[in-house]
Coordinates of C-alpha atoms in Angstrom, one line a residue:
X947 CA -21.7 -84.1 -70.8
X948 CA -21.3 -80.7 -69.0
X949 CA -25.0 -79.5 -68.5
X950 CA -24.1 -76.3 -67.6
X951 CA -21.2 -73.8 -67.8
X952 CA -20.8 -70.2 -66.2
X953 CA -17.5 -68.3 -66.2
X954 CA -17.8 -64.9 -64.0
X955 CA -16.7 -62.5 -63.7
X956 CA -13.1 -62.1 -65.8
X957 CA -10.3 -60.2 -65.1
X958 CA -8.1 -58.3 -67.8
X959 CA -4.3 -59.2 -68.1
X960 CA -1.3 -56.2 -68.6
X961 CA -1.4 -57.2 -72.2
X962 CA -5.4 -56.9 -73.0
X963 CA -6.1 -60.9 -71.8
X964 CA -8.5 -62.2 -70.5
X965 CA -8.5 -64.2 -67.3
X966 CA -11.5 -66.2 -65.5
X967 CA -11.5 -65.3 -62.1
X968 CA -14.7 -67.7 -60.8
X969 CA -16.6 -70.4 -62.6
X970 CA -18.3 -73.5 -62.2
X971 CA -19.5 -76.8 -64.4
X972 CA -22.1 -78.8 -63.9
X973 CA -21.9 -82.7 -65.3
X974 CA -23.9 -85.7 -66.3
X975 CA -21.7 -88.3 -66.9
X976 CA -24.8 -90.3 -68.2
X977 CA -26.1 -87.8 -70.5
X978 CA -24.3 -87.8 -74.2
X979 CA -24.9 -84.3 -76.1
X980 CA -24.4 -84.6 -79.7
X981 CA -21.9 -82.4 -81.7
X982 CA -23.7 -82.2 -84.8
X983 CA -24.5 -79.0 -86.1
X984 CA -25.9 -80.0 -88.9
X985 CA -30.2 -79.7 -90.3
X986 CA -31.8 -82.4 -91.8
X987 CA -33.5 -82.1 -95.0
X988 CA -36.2 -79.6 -95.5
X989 CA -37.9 -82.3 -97.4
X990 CA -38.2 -84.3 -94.7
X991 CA -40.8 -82.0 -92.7
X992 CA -42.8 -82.3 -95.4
X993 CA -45.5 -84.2 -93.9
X994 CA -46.2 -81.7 -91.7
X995 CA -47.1 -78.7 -94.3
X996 CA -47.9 -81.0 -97.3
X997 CA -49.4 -84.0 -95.5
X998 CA -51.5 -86.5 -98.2
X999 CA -53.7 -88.5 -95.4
X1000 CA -54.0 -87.3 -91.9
X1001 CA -54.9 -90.0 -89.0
X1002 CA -56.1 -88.4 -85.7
X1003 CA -55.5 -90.9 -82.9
X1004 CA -57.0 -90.8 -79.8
X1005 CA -60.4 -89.6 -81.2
X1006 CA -63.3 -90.3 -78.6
X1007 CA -66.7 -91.9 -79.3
X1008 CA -68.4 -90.1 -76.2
X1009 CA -66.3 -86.6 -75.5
X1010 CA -66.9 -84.4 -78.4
X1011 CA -64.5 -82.0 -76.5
X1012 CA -61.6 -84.3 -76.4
X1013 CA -58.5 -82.4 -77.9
X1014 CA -59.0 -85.7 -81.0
X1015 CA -62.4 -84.5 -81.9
X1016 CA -61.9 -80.8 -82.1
X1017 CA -58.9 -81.7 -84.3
X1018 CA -60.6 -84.3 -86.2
X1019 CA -63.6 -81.4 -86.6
X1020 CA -61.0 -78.5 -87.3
X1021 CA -59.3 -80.7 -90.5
X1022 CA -62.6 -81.2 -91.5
X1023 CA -64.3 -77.9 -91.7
X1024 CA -61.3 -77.5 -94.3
X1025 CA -62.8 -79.2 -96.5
X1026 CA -60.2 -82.0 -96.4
X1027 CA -61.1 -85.7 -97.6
X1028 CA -57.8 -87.2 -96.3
X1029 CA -58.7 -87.3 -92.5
X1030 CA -58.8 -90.9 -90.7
X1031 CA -59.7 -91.0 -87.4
X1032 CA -58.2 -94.0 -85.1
X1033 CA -59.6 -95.5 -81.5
X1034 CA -58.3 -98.7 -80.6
X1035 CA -62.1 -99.5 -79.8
X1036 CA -63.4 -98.7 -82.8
X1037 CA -66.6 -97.4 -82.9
X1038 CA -67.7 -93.9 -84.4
X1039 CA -67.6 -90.2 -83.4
X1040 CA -69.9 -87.6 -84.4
X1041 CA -68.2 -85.2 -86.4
X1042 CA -69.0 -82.3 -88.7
X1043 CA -73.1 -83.2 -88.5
X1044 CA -72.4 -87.0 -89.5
X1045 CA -71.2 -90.6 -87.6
X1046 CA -67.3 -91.2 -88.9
X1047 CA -66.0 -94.7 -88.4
X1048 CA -63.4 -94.8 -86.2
X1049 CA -60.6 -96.7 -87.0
X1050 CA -58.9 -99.7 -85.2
X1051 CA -55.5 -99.2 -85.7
X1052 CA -53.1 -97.2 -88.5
X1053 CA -52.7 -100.2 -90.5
X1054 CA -56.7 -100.7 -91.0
X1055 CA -56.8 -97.0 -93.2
X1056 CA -57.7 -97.7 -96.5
X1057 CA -55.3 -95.2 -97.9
X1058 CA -51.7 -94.1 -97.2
X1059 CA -50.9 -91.8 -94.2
X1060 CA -48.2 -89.2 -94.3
X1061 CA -49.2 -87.3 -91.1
X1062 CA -50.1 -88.7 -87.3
X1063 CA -51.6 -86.4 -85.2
X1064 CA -51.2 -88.5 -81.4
X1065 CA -53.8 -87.3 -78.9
X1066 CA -53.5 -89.8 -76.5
X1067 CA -52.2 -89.6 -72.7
X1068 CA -48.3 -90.0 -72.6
X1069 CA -48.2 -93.1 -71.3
X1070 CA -49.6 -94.6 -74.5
X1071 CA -47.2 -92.7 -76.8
X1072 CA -44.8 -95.4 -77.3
X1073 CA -46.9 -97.7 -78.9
X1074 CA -48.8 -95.4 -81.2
X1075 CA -44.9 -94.3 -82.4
X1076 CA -44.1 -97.9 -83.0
X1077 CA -47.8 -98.6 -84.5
X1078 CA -46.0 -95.0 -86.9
X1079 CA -43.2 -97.1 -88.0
X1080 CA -44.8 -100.3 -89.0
X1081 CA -47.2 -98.2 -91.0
X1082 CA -44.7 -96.2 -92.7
X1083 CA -45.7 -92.7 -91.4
X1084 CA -42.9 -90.4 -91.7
X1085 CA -44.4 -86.9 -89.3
X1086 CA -45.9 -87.6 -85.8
X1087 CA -47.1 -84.5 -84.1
X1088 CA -47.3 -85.3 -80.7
X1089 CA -50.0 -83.0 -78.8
X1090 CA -49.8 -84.1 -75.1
X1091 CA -47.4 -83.3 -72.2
X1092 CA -46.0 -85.1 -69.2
X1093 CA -42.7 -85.8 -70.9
X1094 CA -39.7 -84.0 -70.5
X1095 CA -40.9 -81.8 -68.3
X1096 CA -41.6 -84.3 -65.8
X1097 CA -38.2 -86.1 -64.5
X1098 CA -39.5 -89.3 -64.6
X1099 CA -40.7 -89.5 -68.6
X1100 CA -37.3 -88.3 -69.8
X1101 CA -36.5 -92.2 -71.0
X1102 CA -39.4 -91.8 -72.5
X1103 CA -38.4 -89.0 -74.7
X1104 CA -35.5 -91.6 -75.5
X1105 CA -37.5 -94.3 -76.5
X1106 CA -39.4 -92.3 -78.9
X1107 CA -36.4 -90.6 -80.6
X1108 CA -34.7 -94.0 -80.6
X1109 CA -37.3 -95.8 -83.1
X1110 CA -37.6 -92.1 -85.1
X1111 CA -34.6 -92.2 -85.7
X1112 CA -33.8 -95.9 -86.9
X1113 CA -37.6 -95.4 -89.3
X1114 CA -36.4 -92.0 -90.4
X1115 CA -39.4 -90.4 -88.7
X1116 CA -39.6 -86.7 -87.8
X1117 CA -41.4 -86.0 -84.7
X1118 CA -42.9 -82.1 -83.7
X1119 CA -43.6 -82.1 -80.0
X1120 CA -44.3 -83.0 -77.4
X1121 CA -47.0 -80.8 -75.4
X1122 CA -47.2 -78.4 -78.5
X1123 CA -50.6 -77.4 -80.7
X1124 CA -48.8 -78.2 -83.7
X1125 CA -49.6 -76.5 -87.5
X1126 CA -52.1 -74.0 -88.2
X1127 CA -51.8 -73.6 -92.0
X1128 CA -53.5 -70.9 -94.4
X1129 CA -55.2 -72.2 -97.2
X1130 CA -53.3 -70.9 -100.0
X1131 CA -54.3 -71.1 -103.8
X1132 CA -55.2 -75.3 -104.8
X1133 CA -53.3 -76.3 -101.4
X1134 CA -55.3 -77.3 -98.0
X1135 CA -55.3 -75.5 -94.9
X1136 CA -53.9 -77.6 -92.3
X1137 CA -55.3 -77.2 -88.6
X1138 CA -54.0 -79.0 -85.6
X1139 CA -54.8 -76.7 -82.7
X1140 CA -57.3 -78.3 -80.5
X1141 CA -59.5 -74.6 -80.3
X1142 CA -63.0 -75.5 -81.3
X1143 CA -64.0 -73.3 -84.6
X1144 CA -65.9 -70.5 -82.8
X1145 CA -63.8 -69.6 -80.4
X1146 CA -60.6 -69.3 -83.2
X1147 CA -61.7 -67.3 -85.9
X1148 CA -58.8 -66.3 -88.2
X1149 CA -59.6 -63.6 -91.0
X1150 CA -57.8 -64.6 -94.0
X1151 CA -58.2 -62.3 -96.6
X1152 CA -55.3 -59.8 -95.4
X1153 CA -52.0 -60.7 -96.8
X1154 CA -50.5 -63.9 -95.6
X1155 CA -46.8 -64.0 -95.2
X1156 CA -45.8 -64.6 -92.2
X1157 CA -44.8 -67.5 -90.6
X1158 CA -44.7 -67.7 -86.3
X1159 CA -43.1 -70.4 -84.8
X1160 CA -43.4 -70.9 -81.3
X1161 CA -42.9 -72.9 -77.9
X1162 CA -45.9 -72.2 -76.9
X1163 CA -48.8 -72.3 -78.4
X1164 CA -51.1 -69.6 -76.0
X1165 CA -48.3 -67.1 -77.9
X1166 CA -48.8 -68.1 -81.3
X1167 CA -52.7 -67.8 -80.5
X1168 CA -52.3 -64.3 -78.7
X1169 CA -49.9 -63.1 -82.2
X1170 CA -52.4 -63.8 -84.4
X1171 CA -55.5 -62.1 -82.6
X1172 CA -52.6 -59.3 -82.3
X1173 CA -52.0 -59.2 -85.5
X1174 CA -55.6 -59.7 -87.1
X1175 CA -55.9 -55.9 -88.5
X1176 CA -53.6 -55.8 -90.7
X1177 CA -51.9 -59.1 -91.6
X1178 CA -53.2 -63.2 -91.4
X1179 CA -50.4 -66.0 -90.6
X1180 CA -49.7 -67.9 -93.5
X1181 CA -48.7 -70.7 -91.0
X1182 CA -48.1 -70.9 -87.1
X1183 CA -46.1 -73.7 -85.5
X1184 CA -46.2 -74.3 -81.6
X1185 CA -43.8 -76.7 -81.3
X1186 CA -43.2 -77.7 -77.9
X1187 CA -40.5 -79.6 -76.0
X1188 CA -38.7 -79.6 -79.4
X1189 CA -38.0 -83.3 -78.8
X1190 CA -37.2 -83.5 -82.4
X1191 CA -38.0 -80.5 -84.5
X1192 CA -36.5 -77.0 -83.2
X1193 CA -36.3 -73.6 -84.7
X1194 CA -34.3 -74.3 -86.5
X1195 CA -35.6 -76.9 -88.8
X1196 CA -38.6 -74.4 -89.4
X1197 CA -36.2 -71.5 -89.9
X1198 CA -34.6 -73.7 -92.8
X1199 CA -37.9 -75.3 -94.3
X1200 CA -39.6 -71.6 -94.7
X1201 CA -36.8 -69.9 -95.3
X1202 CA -37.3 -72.2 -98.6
X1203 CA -40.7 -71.2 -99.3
X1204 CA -41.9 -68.1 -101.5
X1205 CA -45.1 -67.8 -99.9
X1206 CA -43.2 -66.7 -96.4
X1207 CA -41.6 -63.3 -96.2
X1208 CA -41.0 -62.4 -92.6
X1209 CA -40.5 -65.1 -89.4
X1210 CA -41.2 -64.5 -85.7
X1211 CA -40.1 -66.6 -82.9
X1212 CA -40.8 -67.3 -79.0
X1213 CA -38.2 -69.4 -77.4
X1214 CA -37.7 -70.3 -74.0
X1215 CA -34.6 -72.4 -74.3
X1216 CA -33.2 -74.8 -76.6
X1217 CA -31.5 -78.2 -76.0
X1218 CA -28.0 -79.4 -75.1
X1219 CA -25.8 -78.3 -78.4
X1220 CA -29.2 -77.0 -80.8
X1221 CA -28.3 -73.4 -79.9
X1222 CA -25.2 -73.4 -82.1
X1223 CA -27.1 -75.0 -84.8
X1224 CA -30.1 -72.3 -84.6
X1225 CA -27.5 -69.4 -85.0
X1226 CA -25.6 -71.0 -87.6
X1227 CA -29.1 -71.8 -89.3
X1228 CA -30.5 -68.3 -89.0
X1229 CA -27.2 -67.1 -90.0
X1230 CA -27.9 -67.7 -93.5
X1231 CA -31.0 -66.7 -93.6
X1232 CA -32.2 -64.7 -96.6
X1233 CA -35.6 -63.4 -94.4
X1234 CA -35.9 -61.6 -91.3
X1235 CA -36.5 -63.2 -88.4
X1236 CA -37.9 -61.5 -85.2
X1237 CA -37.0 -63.2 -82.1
X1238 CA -38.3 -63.1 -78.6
X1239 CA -36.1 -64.9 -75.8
X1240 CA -38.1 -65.6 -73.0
X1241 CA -36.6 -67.1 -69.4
X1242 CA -34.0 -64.5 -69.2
X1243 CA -34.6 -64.3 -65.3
X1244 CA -34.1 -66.8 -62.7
X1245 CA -37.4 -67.5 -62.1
X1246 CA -37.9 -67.3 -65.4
X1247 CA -35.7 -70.1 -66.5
X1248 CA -37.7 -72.5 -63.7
X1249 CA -40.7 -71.3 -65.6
X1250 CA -39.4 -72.6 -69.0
X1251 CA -37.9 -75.5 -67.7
X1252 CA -41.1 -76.8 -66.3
X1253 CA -43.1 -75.4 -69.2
X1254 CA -41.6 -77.2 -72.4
X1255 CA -38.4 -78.4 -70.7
X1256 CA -35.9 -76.1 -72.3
X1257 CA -32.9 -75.1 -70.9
X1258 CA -32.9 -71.3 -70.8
X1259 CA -29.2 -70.0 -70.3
X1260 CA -27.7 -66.7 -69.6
X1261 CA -30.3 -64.2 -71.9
X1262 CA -27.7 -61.8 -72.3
X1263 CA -25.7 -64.0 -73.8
X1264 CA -28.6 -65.5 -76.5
X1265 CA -28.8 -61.9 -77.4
X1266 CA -25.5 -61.2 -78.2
X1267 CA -25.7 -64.3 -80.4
X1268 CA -28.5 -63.7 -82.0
X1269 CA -27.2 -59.9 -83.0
X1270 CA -24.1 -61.5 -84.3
X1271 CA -26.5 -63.9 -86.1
X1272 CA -28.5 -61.0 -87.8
X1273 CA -31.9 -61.5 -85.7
X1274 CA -34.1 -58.8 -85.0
X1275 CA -34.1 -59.1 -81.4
X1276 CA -37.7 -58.1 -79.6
X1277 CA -37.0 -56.8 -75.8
X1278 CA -40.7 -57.0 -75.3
X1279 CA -44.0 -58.8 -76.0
X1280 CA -45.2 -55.6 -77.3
X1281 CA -41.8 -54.9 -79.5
X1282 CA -42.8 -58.8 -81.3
X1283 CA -45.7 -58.5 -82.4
X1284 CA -44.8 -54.7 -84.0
X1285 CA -41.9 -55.8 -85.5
X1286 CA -43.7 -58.8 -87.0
X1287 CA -46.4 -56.6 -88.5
X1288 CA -44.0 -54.1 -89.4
X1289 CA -41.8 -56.4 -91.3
X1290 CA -44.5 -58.1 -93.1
X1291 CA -46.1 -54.6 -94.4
X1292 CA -43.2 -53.6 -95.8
X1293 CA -41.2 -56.3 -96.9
X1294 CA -40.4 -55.4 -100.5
X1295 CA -39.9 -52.0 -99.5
X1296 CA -36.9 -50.7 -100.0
X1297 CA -34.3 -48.6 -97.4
X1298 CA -31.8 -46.5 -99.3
X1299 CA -30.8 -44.9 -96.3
X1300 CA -31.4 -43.9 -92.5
X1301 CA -32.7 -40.8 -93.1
X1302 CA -35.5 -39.8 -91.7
X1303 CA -38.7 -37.5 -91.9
X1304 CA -41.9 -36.6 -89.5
X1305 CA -45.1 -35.1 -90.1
X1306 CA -47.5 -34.7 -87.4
X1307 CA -50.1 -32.2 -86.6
X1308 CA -49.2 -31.8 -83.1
X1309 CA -46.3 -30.4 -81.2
X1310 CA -45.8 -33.2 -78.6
X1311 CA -46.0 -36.1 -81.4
X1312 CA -42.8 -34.3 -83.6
X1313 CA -41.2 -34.2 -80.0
X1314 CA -42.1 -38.1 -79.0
X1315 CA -40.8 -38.8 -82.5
X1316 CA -37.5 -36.9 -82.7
X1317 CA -36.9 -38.4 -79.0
X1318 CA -36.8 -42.6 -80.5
X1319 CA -35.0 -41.8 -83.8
X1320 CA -32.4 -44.8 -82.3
X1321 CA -30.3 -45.0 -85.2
X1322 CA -32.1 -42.8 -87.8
X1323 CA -31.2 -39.4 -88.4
X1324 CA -33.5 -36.5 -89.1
X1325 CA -33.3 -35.8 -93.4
X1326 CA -31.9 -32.3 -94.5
X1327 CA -34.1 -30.8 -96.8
X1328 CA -33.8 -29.5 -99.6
X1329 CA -34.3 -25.7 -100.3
X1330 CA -36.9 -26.5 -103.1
X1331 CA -39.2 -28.9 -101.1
X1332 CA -38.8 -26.5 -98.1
X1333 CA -40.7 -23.5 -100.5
X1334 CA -43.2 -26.3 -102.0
X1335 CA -44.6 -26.8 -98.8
X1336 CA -44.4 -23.3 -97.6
X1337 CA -47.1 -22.7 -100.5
X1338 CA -49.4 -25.3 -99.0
X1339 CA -48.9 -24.1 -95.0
X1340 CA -49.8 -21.3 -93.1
X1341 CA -47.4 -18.5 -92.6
X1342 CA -46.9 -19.5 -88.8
X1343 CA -46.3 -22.9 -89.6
X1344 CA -42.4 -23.5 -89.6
X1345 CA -41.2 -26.1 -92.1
X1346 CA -38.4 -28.5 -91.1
X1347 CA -37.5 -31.7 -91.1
X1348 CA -39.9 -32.4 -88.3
X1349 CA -43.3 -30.8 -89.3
X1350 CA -46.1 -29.8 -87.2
X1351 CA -48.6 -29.1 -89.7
X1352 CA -51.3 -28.3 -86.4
X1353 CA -54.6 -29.3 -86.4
X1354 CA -55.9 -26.8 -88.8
X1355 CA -54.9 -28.6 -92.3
X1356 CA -57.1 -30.6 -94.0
X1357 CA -57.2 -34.6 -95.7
X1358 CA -55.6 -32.8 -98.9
X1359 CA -52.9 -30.5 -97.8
X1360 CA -51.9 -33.5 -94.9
X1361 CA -51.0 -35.6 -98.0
X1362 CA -49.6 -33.0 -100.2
X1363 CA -47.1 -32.9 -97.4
X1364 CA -46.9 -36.7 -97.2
X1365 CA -46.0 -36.9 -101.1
X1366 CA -43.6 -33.7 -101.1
X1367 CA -41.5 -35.4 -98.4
X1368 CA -41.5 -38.7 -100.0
X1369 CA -40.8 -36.8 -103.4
X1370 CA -37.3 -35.6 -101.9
X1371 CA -34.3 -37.8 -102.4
X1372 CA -32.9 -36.5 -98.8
X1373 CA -35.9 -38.7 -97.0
X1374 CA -35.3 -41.8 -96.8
X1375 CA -38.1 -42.6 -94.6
X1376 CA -41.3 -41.1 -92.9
X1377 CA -43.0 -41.3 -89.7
X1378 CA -46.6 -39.7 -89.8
X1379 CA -48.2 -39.2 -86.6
X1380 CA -52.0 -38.1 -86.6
X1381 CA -53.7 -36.9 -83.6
X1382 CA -57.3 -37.7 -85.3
X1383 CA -60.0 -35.6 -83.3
X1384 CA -58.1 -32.6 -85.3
X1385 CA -60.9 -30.1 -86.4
X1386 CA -60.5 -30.2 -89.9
X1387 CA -59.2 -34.4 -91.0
X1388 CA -62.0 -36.9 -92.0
X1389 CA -61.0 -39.4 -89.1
X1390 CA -64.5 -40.6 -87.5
X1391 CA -65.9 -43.8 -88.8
X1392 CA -68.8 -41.8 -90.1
X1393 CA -66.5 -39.5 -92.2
X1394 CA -64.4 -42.6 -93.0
X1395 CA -67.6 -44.0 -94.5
X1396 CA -68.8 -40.4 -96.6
X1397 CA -65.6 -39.3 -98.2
X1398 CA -63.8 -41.8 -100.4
X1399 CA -60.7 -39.8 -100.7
X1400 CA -60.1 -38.9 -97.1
X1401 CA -57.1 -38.7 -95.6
X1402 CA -56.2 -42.6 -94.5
X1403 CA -57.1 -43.8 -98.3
X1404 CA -54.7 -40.7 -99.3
X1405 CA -52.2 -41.9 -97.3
X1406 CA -52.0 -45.5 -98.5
X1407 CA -51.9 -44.2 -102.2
X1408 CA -49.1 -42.2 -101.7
X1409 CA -47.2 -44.8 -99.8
X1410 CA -47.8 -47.2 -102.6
X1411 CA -46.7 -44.3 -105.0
X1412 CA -43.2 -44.1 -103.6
X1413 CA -42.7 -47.3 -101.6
X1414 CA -39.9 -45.8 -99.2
X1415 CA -41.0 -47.0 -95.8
X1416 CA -43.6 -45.7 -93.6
X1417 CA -45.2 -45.6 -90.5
X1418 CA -48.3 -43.5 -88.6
X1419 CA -49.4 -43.2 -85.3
X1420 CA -52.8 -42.9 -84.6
X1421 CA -53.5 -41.8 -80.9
X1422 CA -56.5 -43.9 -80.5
X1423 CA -56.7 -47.6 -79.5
X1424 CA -58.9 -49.9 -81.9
X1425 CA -62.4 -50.7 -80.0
X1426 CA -61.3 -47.9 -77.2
X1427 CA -63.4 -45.6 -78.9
X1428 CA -65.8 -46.6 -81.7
X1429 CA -65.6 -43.2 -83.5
X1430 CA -62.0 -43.9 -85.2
X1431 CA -61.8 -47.7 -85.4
X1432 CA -62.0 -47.2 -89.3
X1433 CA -59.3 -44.8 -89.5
X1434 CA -56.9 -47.2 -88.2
X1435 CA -57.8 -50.0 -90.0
X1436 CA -58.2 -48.5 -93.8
X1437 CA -54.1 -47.6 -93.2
X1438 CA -53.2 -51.2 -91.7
X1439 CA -55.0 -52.9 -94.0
X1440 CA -54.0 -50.5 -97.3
X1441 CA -50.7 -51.9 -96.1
X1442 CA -49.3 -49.2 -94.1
X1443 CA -48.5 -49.9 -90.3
X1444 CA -50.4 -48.0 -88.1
X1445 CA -49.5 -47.6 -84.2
X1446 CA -50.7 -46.0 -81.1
X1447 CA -48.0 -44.0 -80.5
X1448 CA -45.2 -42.4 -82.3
X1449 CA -42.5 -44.0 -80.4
X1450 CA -43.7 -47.6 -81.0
X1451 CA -43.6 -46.3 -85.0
X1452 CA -40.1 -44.8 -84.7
X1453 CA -38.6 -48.5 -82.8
X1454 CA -40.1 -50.7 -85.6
X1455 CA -39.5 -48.3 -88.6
X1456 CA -35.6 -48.0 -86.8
X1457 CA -35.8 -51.9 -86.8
X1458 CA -37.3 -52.2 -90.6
X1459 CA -34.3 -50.0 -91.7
X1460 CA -31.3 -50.9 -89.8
X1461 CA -32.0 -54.5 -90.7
X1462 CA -32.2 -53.5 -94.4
X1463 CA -29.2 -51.7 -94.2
X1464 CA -27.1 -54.2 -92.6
X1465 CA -28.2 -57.1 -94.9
X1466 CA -26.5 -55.0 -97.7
X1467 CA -23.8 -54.7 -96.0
X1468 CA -23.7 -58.2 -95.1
X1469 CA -24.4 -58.8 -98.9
X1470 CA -21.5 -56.5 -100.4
X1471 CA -19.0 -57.7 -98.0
X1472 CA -19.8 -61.6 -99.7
X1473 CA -19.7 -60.3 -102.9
X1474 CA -16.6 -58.6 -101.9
X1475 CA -14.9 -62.3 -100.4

């Protein structure tokens, strides 16, 4: 197998060829790479979303901190009644306020298991997988490290997929935190990560349709705490070393499922020949998913390979695929977690074009704006909503395209504004940047909490009026300053996104159109076949 494979730099020919001027291969004669490009059944990762019995092996009778127990605890506190807890010892474990038997071995549960959730040191993963396949479980999350990422356990890895594969078992992992699931109508929640209750508090009453899957889990924790104002996970996955399951098994399970709208990815790496399958997945995918590409330096790549064992390759080359592909590509941290939220807000929104307003009430914000349009263009407007708003603004104030309405309008006219724009048929789109200490706008959490119709709850009723996308900057960081906290958070969680600046709003609303655009493009040009 050729482990790696780096042509640079090229040369061009008289004729417009191309010709490799230095390269080099690497090869493991030892090592076989499968050519399959093909995804198993959806159905068969069932177990891990939809699991009917849970056994959590590994659970301790004496360390109520052992990665077992908080699991054990976590399924629990959900209210579940299918969780079986298994120590080769026997025994019991305090859980949830009460003694729960422990449970010899898989095949001593009463009731049928669809879901193992391995806790144990590495060394004793072999056997529990085998203990898997005599019992007839079909999903094995495995939660502890020391494989792949240690030279010496890589047979190991082989062992495992070996009786997997010959039971039909999927396996997530290794060295992952598995499933965090939201409760969602009559189904359970499902929570694997080993994060005791009070120090992982999710709110789940925002809308949950997003699903993050991730290689590691300390980013799928950090996106959610990121995300917490205006949008709750409707699952996170940290899968791992992808031993079995990859992106791209995720990407084609929930890109099944209604109750998942928008999907966000960290990878390091992928494995020998899964990076073909991932593109050709994603592909076809009728969501958006927003990816982050991590190891794209040298030291970089060491750092994946000895965190989950993933093979990082050339970044600008994953990028290039995953534009082909139709990804939203994040450059940054930072760019992930706003396009995530972004996406998610405004999901069934529609883009009819990439034209583009911007109200703001002061000069530097109309400036900031106008200097990230990427590839929006500023709206022409009409003659007859230029005079509208001339009626509702001062003499000095000029009306464009890009409107400084200056700090001296108040909650009413700043929407009035808002609505004419959105009213015009030459704005496609609006960015709305608010410097909130203005004199005259109901901003501070006190005002927030007095007037009822101030100028946030205006703004979210006017965007739900016209659904044509929009964005607002708000030039104060939440819990920086405790007199506009509310401000922010009455527009995120009315369901408009709400940033710090107005360049972060201009990249993600440039994002949120362009993909729209192009996946009616994409569409038509099918259509068109």
């Amino acid at each position: 197998a050729i482990t790696e494979f780096e042509i640079n730099p090229f040369a061009f020919t008289g004729n417009g060829s191309l010709v490799a001027l230095d390269g080099y291969a690497v090869f493991d004669r030892k090592r076989k790479i499968p050519a399959d490009l093909s995804v198993k059944p959806a159905a068969s990762l069932e177990g891990f979303f939809r699991p009917s019995g849970i056994a959590v092996i590994g659970v301790s009778t004496k360390d109520g901190m052992h990665p077992g127990n908080i699991i054990a605890e976590n399924l629990l506190q959900l209210g579940r009644s299918d969780v079986y807890c298994v120590n080769p010892k026997g025994g019991k474990a305090a859980l949830e306020g009460r003694d729960l038997d422990l449970f010899a071995s898989l095949q001593a549960i009463p009731s049928p298991v669809s879901l193992a959730v391995v806790t144990v040191p590495a060394a004793y993963v072999l056997d529990v997988v085998r203990d898997c396949a005599e019992a007839g479980v079909g999903a094995v999350l495995l939660i502890p490290g020391g494989f792949g990422e240690i030279d010496e356990n890589r047979d190991l890895e082989e062992d495992i997929l070996k009786i997997a594969g010959e039971k039909g078992i999927r396996v997530m992992g290794p060295n992952c935190l598995g499933v965090f699931l939201a409760e969602a109508g009559n189904e359970a929640g499902l929570n694997t990560f080993f994060i005791p209750e009070e120090k992982f508090r999710v709110a789940l009453d925002r809308e949950k349709n997003v699903a993050i899957f991730t290689q590691s889990g300390a980013m799928g924790i950090m996106e959610i705490y990121n995300l917490k104002n205006a949008i709750s996970p409707r699952v996170v996955v940290s899968y791992g070393n992808q031993l079995d399951i990859d992106p791209s098994d995720l990407v084609n399970y929930f890109n099944e499922d209604p109750s998942v709208a928008v999907m966000g990815l960290y990878i390091e790496g992928f494995k020998p020949s899964a990076g073909r399958r991932f593109f050709n997945i994603t592909s076809q995918s009728r969501k958006p998913v927003i990816v982050y590409k991590a190891g794209r330096t040298e030291e970089g790549k060491r750092a994946a390979q000895s965190h989950t064992a993933s093979i990082a390759g050339e970044y600008e080359v994953a990028k290039a695929a995953m534009k082909q592909a139709g990804l939203i590509v994040a450059e940054s941290m930072i760019d992930h977690g706003d396009f995530v939220k972004t996406f998610a807000m405004l999901h069934d929104f529609r883009a009819d074009g990439n034209r583009v307003a911007v109200i703001a009430n002061a000069g530097y914000e109309k400036t900031y704006a106008a200097d990230n349009l990427g590839s929006l263009v500023l709206a022409d407007l009409d003659e007859n909503t230029k005079n509208e708003l001339r009626k509702l603004l001062p003499p000095f104030v000029g009306v464009d395209t890009l409107l400084d309405l200056t700090p001296m309008v108040s909650d009413e006219v700043y929407d009035r504004c808002i609505d004419l724009m959105l009213s015009s048929d030459r704005v496609d789109a609006l960015c709305v940047s608010i410097v909130p200490q203005a004199q005259v706008l109901h901003t501070t959490d006190e005002e927030i909490s007095l007037d009822k119709d101030n100028v946030a709850v205006r703004i979210v009723n006017t965007v739900k009026k016209h659904k044509k996308p929009v964005v607002v900057s708000v030039n104060v960081v939440y819990g920086a300053d405790a007199l506009y906290n509310k401000f922010g958070q009455v527009l995120d969680s009315g369901g408009v996104p709400t940033f710090l600046t107005a360049e972060r709003a201009m990249v993600c609303l440039n994002a949120f159109i362009r993909y729209k655009l192009n996946k009616e493009r994409r569409l038509l040009s099918e259509m068109l076949k």
